[in-house]
Short mmCIF file of C-alpha atoms and ligand atoms in Angstrom, two decimals:
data_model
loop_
_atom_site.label_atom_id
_atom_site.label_comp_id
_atom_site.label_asym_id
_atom_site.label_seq_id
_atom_site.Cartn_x
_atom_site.Cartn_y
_atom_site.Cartn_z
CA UNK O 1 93.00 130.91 110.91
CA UNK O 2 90.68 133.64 110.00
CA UNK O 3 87.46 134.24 111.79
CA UNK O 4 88.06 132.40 114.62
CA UNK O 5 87.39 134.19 118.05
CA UNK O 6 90.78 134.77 119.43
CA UNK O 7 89.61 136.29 122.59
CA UNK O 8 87.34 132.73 123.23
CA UNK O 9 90.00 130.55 121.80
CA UNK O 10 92.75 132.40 124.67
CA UNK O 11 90.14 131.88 127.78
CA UNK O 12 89.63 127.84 126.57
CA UNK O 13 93.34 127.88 126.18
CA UNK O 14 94.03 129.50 129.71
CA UNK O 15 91.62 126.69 130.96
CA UNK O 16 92.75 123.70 129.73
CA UNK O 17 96.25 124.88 130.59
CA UNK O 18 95.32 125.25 134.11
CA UNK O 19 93.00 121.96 134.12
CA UNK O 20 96.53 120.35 132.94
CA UNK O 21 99.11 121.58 135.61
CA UNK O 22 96.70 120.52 138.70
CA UNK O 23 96.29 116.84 136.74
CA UNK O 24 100.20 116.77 136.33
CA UNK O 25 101.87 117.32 139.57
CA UNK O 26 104.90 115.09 139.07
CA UNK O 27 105.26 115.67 135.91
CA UNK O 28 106.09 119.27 136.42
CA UNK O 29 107.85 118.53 139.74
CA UNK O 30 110.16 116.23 137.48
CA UNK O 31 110.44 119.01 135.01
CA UNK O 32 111.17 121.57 137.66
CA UNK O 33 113.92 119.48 139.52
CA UNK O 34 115.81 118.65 136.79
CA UNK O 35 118.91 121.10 137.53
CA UNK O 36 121.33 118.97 135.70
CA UNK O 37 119.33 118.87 132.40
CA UNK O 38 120.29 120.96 129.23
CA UNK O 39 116.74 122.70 129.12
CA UNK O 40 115.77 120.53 131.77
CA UNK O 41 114.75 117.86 129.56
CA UNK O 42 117.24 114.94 128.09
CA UNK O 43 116.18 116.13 124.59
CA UNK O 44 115.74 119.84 124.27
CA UNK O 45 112.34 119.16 121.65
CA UNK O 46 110.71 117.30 124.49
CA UNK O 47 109.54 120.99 125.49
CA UNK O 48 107.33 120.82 122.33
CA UNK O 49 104.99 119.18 124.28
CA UNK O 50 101.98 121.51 125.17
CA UNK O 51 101.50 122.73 128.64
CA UNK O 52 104.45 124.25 130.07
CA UNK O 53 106.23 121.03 131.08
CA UNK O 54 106.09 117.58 129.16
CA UNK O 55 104.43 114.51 130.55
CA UNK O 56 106.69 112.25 132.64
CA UNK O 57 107.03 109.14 131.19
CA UNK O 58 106.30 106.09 133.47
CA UNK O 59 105.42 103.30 131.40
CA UNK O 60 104.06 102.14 128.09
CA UNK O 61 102.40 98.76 126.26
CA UNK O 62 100.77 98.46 123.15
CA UNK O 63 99.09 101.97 122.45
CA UNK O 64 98.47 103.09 125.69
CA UNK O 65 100.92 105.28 127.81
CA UNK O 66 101.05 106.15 131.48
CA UNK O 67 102.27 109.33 132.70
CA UNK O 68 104.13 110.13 136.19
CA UNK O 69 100.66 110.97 137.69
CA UNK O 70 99.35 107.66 136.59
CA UNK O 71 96.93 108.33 134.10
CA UNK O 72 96.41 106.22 131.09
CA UNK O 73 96.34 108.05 127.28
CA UNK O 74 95.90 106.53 124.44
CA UNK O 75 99.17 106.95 122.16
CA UNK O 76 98.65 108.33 118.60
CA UNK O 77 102.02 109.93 119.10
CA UNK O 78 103.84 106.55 119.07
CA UNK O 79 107.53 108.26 119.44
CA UNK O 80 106.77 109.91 115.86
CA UNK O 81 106.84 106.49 114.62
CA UNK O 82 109.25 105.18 116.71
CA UNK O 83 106.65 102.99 118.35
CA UNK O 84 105.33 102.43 114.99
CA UNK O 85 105.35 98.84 115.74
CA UNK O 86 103.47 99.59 119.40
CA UNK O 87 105.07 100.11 122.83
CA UNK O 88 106.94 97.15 124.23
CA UNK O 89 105.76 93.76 121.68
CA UNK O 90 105.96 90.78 122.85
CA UNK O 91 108.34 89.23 120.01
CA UNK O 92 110.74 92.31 120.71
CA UNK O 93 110.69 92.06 124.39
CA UNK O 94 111.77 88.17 123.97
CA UNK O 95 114.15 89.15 121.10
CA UNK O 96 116.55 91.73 123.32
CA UNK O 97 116.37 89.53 126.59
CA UNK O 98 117.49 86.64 124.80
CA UNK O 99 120.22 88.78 122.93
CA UNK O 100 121.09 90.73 125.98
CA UNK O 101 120.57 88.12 128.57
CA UNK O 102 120.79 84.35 127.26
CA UNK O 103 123.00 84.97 124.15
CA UNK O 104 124.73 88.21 125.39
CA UNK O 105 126.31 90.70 123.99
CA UNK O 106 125.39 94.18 122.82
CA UNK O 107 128.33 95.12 120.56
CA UNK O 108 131.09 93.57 119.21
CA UNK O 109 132.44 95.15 115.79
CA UNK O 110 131.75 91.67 114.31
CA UNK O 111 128.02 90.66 111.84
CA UNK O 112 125.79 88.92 113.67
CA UNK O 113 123.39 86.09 111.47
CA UNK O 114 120.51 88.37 112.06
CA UNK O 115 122.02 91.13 109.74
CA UNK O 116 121.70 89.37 106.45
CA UNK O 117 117.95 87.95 107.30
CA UNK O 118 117.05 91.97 107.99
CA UNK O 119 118.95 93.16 105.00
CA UNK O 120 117.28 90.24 102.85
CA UNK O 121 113.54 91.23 104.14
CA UNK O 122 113.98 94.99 103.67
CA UNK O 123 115.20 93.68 99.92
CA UNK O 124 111.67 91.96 99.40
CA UNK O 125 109.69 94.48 101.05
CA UNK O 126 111.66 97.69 99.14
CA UNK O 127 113.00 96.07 96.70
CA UNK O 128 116.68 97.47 96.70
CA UNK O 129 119.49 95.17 96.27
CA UNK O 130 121.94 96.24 99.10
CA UNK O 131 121.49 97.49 103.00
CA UNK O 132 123.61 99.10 105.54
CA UNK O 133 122.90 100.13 108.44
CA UNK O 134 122.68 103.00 110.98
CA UNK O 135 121.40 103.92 114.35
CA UNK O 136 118.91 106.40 113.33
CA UNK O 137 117.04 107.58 110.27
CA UNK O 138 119.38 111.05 110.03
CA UNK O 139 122.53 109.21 110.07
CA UNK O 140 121.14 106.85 107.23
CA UNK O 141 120.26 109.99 105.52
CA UNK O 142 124.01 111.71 106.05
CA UNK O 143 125.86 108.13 105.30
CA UNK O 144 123.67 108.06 102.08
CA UNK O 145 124.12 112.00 100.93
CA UNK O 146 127.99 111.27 100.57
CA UNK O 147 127.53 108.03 98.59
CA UNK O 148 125.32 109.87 96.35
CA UNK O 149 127.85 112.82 95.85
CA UNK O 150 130.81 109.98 95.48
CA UNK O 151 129.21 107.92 92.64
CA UNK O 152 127.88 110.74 90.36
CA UNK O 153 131.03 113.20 90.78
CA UNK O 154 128.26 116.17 91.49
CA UNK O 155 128.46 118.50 94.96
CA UNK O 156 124.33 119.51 95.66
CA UNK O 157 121.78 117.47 96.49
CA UNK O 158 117.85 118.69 96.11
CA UNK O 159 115.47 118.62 98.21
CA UNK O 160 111.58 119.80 98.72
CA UNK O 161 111.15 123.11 100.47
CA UNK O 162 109.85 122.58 104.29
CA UNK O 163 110.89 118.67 103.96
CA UNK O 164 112.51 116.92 107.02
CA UNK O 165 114.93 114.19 107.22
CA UNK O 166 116.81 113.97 110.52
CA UNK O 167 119.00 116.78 111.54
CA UNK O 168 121.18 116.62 108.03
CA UNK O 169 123.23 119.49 107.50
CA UNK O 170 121.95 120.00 103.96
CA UNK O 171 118.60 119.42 104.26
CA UNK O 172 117.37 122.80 106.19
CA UNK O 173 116.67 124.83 103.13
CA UNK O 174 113.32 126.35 102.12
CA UNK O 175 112.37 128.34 99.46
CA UNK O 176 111.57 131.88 100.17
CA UNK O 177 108.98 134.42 98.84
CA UNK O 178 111.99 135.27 96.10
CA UNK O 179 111.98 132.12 94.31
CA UNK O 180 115.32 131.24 95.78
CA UNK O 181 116.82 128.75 98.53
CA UNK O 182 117.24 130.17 102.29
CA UNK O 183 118.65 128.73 105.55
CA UNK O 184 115.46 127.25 107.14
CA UNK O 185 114.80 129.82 109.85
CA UNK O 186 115.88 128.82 113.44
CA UNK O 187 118.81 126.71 111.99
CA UNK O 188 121.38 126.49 114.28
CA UNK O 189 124.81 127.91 113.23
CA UNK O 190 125.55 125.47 110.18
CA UNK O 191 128.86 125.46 109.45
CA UNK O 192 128.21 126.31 105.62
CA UNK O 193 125.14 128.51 103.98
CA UNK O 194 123.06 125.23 103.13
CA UNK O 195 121.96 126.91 100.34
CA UNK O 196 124.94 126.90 98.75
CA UNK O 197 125.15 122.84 99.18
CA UNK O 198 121.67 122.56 98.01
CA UNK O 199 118.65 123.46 95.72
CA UNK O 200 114.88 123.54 96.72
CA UNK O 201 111.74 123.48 95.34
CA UNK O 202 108.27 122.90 96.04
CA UNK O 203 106.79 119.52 96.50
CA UNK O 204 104.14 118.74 93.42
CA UNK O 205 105.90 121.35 91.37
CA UNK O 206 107.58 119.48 88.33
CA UNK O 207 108.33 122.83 86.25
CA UNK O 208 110.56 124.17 89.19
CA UNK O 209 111.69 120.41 89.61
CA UNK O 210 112.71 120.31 86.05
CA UNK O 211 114.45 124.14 85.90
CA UNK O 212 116.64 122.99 89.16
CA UNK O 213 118.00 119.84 87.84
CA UNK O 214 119.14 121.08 84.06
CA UNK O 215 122.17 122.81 86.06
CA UNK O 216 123.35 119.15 86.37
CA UNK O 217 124.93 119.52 89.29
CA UNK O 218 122.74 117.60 91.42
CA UNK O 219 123.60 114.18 93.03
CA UNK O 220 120.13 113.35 94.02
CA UNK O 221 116.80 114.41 95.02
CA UNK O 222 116.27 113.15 98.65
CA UNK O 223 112.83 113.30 99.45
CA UNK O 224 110.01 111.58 101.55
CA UNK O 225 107.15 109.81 99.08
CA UNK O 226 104.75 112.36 100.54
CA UNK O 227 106.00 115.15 102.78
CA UNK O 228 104.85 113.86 106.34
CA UNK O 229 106.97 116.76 108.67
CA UNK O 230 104.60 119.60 107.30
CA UNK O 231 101.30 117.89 108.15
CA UNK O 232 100.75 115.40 105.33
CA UNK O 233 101.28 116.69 101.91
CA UNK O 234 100.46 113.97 99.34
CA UNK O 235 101.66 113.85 95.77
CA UNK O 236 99.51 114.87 93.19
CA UNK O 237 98.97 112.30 90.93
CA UNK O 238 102.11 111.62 88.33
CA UNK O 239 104.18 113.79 90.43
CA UNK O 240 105.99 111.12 91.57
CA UNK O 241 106.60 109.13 88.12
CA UNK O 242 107.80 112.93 86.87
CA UNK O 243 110.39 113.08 89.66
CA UNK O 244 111.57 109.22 88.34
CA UNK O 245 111.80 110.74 84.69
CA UNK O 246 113.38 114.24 85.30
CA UNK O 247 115.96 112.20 87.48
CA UNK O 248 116.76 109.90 84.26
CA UNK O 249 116.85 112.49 82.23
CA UNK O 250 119.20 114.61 84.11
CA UNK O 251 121.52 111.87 85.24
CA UNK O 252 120.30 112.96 88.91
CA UNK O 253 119.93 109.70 91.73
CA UNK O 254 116.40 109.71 93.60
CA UNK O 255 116.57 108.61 97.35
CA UNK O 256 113.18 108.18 98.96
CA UNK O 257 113.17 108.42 102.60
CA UNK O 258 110.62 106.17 104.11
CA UNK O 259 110.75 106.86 107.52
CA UNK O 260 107.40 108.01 108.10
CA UNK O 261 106.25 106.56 104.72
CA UNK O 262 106.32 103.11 105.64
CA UNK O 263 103.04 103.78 107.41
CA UNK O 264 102.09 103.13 103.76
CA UNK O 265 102.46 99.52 103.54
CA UNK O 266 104.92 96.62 104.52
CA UNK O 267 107.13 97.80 101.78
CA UNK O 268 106.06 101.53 102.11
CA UNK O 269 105.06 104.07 99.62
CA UNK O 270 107.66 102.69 97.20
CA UNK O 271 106.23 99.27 96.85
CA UNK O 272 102.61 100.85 97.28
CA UNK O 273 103.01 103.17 94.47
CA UNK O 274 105.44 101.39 92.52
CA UNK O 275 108.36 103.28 92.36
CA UNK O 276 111.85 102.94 91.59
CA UNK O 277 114.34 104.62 93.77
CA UNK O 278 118.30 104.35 93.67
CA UNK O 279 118.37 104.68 97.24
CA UNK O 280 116.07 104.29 100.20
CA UNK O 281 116.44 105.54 104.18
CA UNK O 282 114.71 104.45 107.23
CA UNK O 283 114.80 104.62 110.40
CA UNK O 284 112.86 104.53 113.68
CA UNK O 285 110.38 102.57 113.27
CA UNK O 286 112.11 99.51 112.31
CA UNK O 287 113.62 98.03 115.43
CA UNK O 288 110.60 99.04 117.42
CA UNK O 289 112.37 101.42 119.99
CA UNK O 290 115.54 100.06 120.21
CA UNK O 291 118.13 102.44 118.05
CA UNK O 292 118.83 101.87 114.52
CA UNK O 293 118.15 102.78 111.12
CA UNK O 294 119.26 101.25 107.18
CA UNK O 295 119.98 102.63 103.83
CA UNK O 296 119.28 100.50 101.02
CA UNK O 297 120.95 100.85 97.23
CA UNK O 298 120.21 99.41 93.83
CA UNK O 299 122.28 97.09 92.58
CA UNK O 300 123.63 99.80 90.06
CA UNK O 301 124.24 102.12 92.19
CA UNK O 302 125.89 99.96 94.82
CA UNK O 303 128.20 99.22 92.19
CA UNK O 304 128.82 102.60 90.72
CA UNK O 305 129.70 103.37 94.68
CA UNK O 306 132.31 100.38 94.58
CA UNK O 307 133.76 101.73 91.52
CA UNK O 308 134.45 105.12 92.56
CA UNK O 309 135.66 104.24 95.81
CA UNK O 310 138.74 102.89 93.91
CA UNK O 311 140.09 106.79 93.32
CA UNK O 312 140.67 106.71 97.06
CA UNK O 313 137.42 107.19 99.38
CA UNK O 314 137.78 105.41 102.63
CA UNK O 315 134.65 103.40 102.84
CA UNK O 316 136.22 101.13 105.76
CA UNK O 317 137.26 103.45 108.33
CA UNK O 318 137.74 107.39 108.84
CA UNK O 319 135.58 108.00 105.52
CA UNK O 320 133.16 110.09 107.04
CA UNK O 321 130.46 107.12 106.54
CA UNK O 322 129.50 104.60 109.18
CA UNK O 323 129.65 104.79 113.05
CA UNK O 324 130.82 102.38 116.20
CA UNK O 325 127.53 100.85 117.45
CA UNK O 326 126.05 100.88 113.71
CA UNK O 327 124.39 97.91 113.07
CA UNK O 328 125.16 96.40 116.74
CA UNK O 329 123.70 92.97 117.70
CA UNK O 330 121.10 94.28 119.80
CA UNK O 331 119.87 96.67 116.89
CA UNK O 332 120.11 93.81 114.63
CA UNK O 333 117.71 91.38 116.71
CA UNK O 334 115.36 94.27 117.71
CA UNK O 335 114.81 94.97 113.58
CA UNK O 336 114.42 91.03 113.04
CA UNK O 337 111.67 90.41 115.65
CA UNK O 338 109.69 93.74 114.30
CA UNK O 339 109.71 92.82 111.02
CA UNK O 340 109.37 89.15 111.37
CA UNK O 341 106.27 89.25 113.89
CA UNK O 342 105.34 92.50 114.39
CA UNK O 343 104.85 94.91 111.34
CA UNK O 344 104.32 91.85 109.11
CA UNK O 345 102.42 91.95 105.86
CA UNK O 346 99.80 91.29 107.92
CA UNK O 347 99.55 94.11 110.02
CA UNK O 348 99.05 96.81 107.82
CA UNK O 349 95.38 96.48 106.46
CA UNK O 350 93.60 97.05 109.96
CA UNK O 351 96.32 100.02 110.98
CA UNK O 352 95.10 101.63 107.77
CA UNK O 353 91.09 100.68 108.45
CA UNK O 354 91.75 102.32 112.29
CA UNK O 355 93.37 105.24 110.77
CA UNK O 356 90.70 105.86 108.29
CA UNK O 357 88.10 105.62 110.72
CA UNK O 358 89.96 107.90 112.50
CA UNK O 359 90.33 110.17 109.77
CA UNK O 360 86.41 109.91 108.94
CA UNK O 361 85.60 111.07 112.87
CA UNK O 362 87.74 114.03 112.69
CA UNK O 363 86.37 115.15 109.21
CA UNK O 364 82.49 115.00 110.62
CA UNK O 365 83.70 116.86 113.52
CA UNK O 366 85.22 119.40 111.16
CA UNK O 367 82.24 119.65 108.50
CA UNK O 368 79.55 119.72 111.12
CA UNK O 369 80.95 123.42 112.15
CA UNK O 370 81.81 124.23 108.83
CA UNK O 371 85.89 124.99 109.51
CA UNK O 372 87.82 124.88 106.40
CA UNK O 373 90.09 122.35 107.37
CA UNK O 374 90.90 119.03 105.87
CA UNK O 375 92.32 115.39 106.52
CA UNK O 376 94.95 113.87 104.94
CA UNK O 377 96.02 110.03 104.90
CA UNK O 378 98.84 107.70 104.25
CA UNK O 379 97.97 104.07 105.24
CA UNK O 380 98.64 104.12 108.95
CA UNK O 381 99.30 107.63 109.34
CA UNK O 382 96.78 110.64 109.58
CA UNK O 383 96.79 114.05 110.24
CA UNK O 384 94.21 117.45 110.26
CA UNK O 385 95.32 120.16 108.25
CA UNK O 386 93.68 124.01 108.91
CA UNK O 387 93.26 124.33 105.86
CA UNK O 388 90.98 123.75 102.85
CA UNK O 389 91.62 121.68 100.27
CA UNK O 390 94.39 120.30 101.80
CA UNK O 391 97.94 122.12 100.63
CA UNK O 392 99.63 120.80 97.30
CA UNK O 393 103.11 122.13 99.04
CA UNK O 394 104.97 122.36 102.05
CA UNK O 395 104.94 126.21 101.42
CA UNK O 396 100.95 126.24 101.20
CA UNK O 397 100.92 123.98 104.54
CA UNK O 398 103.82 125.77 107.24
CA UNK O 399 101.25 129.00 106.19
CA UNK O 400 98.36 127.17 107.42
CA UNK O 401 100.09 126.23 110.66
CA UNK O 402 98.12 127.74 113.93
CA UNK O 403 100.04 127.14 116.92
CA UNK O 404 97.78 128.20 119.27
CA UNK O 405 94.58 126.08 117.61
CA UNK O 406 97.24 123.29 117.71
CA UNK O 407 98.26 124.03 121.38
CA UNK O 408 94.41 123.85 122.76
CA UNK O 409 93.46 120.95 120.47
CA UNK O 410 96.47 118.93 121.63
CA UNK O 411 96.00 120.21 125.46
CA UNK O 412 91.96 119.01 125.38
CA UNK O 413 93.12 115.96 123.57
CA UNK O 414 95.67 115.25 127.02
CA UNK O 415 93.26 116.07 129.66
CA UNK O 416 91.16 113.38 128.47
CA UNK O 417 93.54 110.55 127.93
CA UNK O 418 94.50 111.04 124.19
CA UNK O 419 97.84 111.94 123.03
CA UNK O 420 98.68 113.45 119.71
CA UNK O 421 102.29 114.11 118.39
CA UNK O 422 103.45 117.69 119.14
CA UNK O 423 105.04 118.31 116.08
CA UNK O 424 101.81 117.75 114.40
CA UNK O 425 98.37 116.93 114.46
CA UNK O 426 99.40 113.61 113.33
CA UNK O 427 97.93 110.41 114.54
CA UNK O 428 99.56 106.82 113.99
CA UNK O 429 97.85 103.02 114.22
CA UNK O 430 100.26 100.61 115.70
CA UNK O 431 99.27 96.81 115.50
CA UNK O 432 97.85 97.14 118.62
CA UNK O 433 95.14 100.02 118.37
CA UNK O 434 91.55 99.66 119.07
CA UNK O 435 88.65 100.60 117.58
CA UNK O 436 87.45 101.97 121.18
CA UNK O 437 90.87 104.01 120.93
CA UNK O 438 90.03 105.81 118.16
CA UNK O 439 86.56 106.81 118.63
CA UNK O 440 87.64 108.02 121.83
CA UNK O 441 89.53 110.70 119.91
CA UNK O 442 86.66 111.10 117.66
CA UNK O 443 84.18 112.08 120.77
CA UNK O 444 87.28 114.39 122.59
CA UNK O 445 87.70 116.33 119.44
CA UNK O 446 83.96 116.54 118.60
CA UNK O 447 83.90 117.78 121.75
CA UNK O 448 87.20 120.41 121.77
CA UNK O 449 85.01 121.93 118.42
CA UNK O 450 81.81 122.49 120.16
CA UNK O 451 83.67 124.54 122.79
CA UNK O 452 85.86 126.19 120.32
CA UNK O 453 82.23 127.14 118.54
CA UNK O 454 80.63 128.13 121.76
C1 PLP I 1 111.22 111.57 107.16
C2 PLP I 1 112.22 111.57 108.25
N1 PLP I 1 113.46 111.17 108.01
C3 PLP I 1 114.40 111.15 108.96
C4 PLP I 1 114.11 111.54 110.24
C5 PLP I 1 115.17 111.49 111.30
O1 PLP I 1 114.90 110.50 112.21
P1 PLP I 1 115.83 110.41 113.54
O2 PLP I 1 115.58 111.68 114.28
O3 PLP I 1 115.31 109.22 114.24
O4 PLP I 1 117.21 110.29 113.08
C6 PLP I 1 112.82 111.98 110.54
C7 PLP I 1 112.49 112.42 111.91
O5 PLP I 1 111.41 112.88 112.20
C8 PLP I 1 111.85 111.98 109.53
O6 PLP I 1 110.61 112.38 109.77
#
C-alpha cells in the first residue's frame, strides 16, 4: 500500500513478533522438535501462519481455540471452513461415537443408509439430481473435471484467473500481463503446462468469457459463485446469469464450486442467487471436520455421463474417478449430523447478522483513518480488502495483497486472543459465535489501526 510508513509499520511488526514468541513457548518448542516432520509441520502450509512457528493446537469447542500455551482465541479461521459448522458439535460428537463405538465400523466398501439421506438433502438444498462423494473438496473437483471432459467429448476446462479449487492439476493458471494463460507462479512441477489443458480469464469479465469459449473446446467453466481464495471478489451484477447463457450458447457445462460459498446460505450461492449449474463441488465444511467432500450432477448431465461411459470408460474401478475410503461410513454419519442439526436452515440468518456486524466494525475502523480499503461479504463469510472499491477481479485483488500489513494485522489480532485465517483476512461465523466474539475483533483491530497511524 502506498503511503504507509514502512519504517513504523517494520518496528510494530518487530514488536508484536517478539510479544508473540515469549507468549508461545511450546508452541515453538513443538515446532522446533519436530525432526521427523517434512518442514516440521504435518502440512507444509501450516507455516503460513504468522510468527515464525504456528500455534500448537491443544483443543477446540464451538469458536474458541486453545493453543499449547493455554490461551483461549476466538476462531474466525474455523479450518478455512472446515469448522464451518463450529469446533466439536454436539450432534457430530454423538454421531461418530455411535458410528465408531456402538455401531462400529469405519469402512467397509459397502453404502451405508446414511448415504442416500445426505445425497437427498444436498438435492433439496442445491438442487442437483445426483451426488457422489469424496474425501475432500479437490478430489470432488478432479473426479468431476473428467466427467465433464467424458460427456461433452472436449479436452480444456476454464477457469477464472487467481481462482482456487483444491490442489487440481488444471486449475493453477492465471492470466498474465499478455492477455494469455501462465502456470500460476510457485506451481510445483506439473506434469503438463496447465495452460495447455486450460483457458483463463478474469472473473466479472463476460467479453473475455465469451472470446474463450467460441473455440468450443471447453468442457466446462469450473468456478466458485464469487472468488473467495483472493480475498472476496463478488460478481458484478448479471455476471453470473451471463456465465449461464455463454455456457448454453457454447455447448460448454458450468460447475460451481461451493466450498467456501455455502457460507451463502443452506443451499449456498446457487440457491441464494438462483442459479443453474450442471455440476456442483463441496467439500470441507460438510461433515464438520471429519474428511469428506460430494459432487452433485443434473439429471441431464448424469445421464449424458451414463451414456458415454458405454464407449468404454471405467466408472467402477481403475477409471481414474473415485477413491478407497470415499464416501466411508464415518464420513457419511459425520455429513448427516451437520446437516441435519448443525448447519440447518436455521443457522444461517444469525452467522450472516454476526458477520455483518463484523464487517460494519472493521469498516469504521478503516474509515475513521481514512485507508482506502474495503469489506467484502458473502453471508457467513467476510474479509478486508487493501484496497478501494473493492477489486472486480482476482487480477485487481492478488495486486492489492500486502503481506507485511497482513502479517502485523494477523500477529496483533493473535496476541490478543483473535485468530484470523492466514491465507486471508477472512473471517467466518460458525453457529456458535458470539456477539462478544466479534466485537472483540472490532476493538483489537480498532486498536492495531491507531498504532499503525501513530
Ligand atoms: C473453493 C475451494 N474449492 C476446493 C478447495 C479444496 O479443498 P480441500 O483442500 O479440502 O480439498 C478449496 C480449499 O481451500 C477451496 O477454497
Amino acid at each position: 500500500m502506498e503511503n504507509l510508513d514502512r519504517a513504523h509499520l517494520d518496528g510494530l511488526v518487530a514488536q508484536e513478533l517478539q510479544d508473540y514468541q515469549e507468549r508461545h513457548p511450546r508452541s515453538r518448542e513443538l515446532h522446533e522438535n519436530a525432526r521427523h516432520l517434512f518442514a516440521r509441520v504435518p502440512m507444509t502450509w501450516m507455516n503460513k501462519w504468522p510468527g515464525g512457528f504456528p500455534l500448537g493446537f491443544s483443543s477446540a469447542h464451538g469458536a474458541l481455540v486453545t493453543d499449547l500455551d493455554g490461551h483461549e482465541l476466538v476462531d474466525f479461521a474455523l479450518g478455512d471452513t472446515g469448522a464451518f459448522a463450529g469446533h466439536s458439535p454436539p450432534a457430530l460428537v454423538r454421531a461418530v461415537r455411535e458410528r465408531i463405538e456402538h455401531d462400529g465400523g469405519v469402512t467397509t466398501m459397502m453404502p451405508t443408509e446414511d448415504a442416500e439421506w445426505v445425497a437427498a438433502e444436498l438435492s433439496r438444498r442445491f438442487g442437483l439430481a445426483k451426488w457422489s462423494f469424496s474425501l475432500s473438496a479437490t478430489d470432488a473437483n478432479r473426479w468431476l473435471l473428467r466427467l465433464v471432459r467424458l460427456a461433452t467429448g472436449r479436452p480444456k476446462i476454464l477457469v477464472f484467473s487467481y481462482s482456487y479449487h483444491g490442489s487440481v492439476d488444471e486449475t493453477f493458471v492465471v492470466l498474465g500481463e499478455d492477455g494469455r494463460a501462465h502456470s500460476r507462479a510457485g506451481n510445483v512441477a506439473p506434469a503438463v503446462d496447465p495452460a495447455s489443458t486450460t483457458r483463463v480469464v478474469e472473473f466479472n469479465d463476460l467479453e473475455g468469457l465469451a472470446r474463450e469459449l467460441r473455440h468450443g473446446d471447453v468442457a466446462a467453466v469450473l468456478s466458485e459463485p464469487a472468488l473467495t481464495n483472493i480475498g472476496i471478489v463478488l460478481a458484478q451484477p448479471g455476471f453470473l446469469e451471463g456465465v449461464r447463457e455463454l455456457c448454453d450458447e457454447t455447448g460448454t457445462l458450468l460447475i460451481l464450486d461451493e466450498t467456501h460459498t455455502f457460507s451463502a446460505g443452506p443451499g449456498g450461492a446457487t440457491k441464494r442467487f438462483g442459479l443453474r449449474p450442471d455440476a456442483i463441488t463441496i467439500g470441507k465444511s460438510l461433515g464438520g471436520g471429519v474428511a469428506c467432500g460430494a459432487y452433485g450432477l443434473s439429471e441431464q448431465l448424469a445421464q449424458r455421463v451414463r451414456d458415454a461411459a458405454r464407449s468404454g470408460a471405467d466408472l467402477v474401478d481403475v477409471g481414474g474417478v473415485g477413491g478407497t475410503l470415499a464416501g466411508n461410513a464415518l464420513s457419511m454419519a459425520a455429513m448427516r449430523a451437520v446437516l441435519g442439526e448443525v448447519l440447518t436452515d436455521d443457522a444461517f440468518g444469525p452467522m450472516e447478522e454476526l458477520a455483518t456486524m463484523f464487517g460494519d466494525d472493521v469498516r469504521a475502523a478503516i474509515e475513521s483513518h481514512e485507508l482506502p480499503w474495503s469489506v467484502s461479504q458473502l453471508g457467513a463469510r467476510v474479509e478486508y480488502r487493501f484496497a478501494h472499491p473493492a477489486p472486480l477481479s482476482g487480477g485487481a485483488s492478488a495486486r492489492s495483497a500486502d503481506a507485511e500489513l497482513e502479517h502485523y494485522l494477523h500477529l496483533y489480532c493473535i496476541n490478543r486472543g483473535v485468530m484470523l485465517t492466514p491465507f486471508h483476512n477472512m473471517a467466518l461465523m460458525c453457529p456458535a459465535t458470539t456477539l462478544d466474539q466479534v466485537r472483540l475483533h472490532g476493538e483489537v483491530f480498532r486498536e492495531a489501526l491507531d498504532r499503525l497511524a501513530r
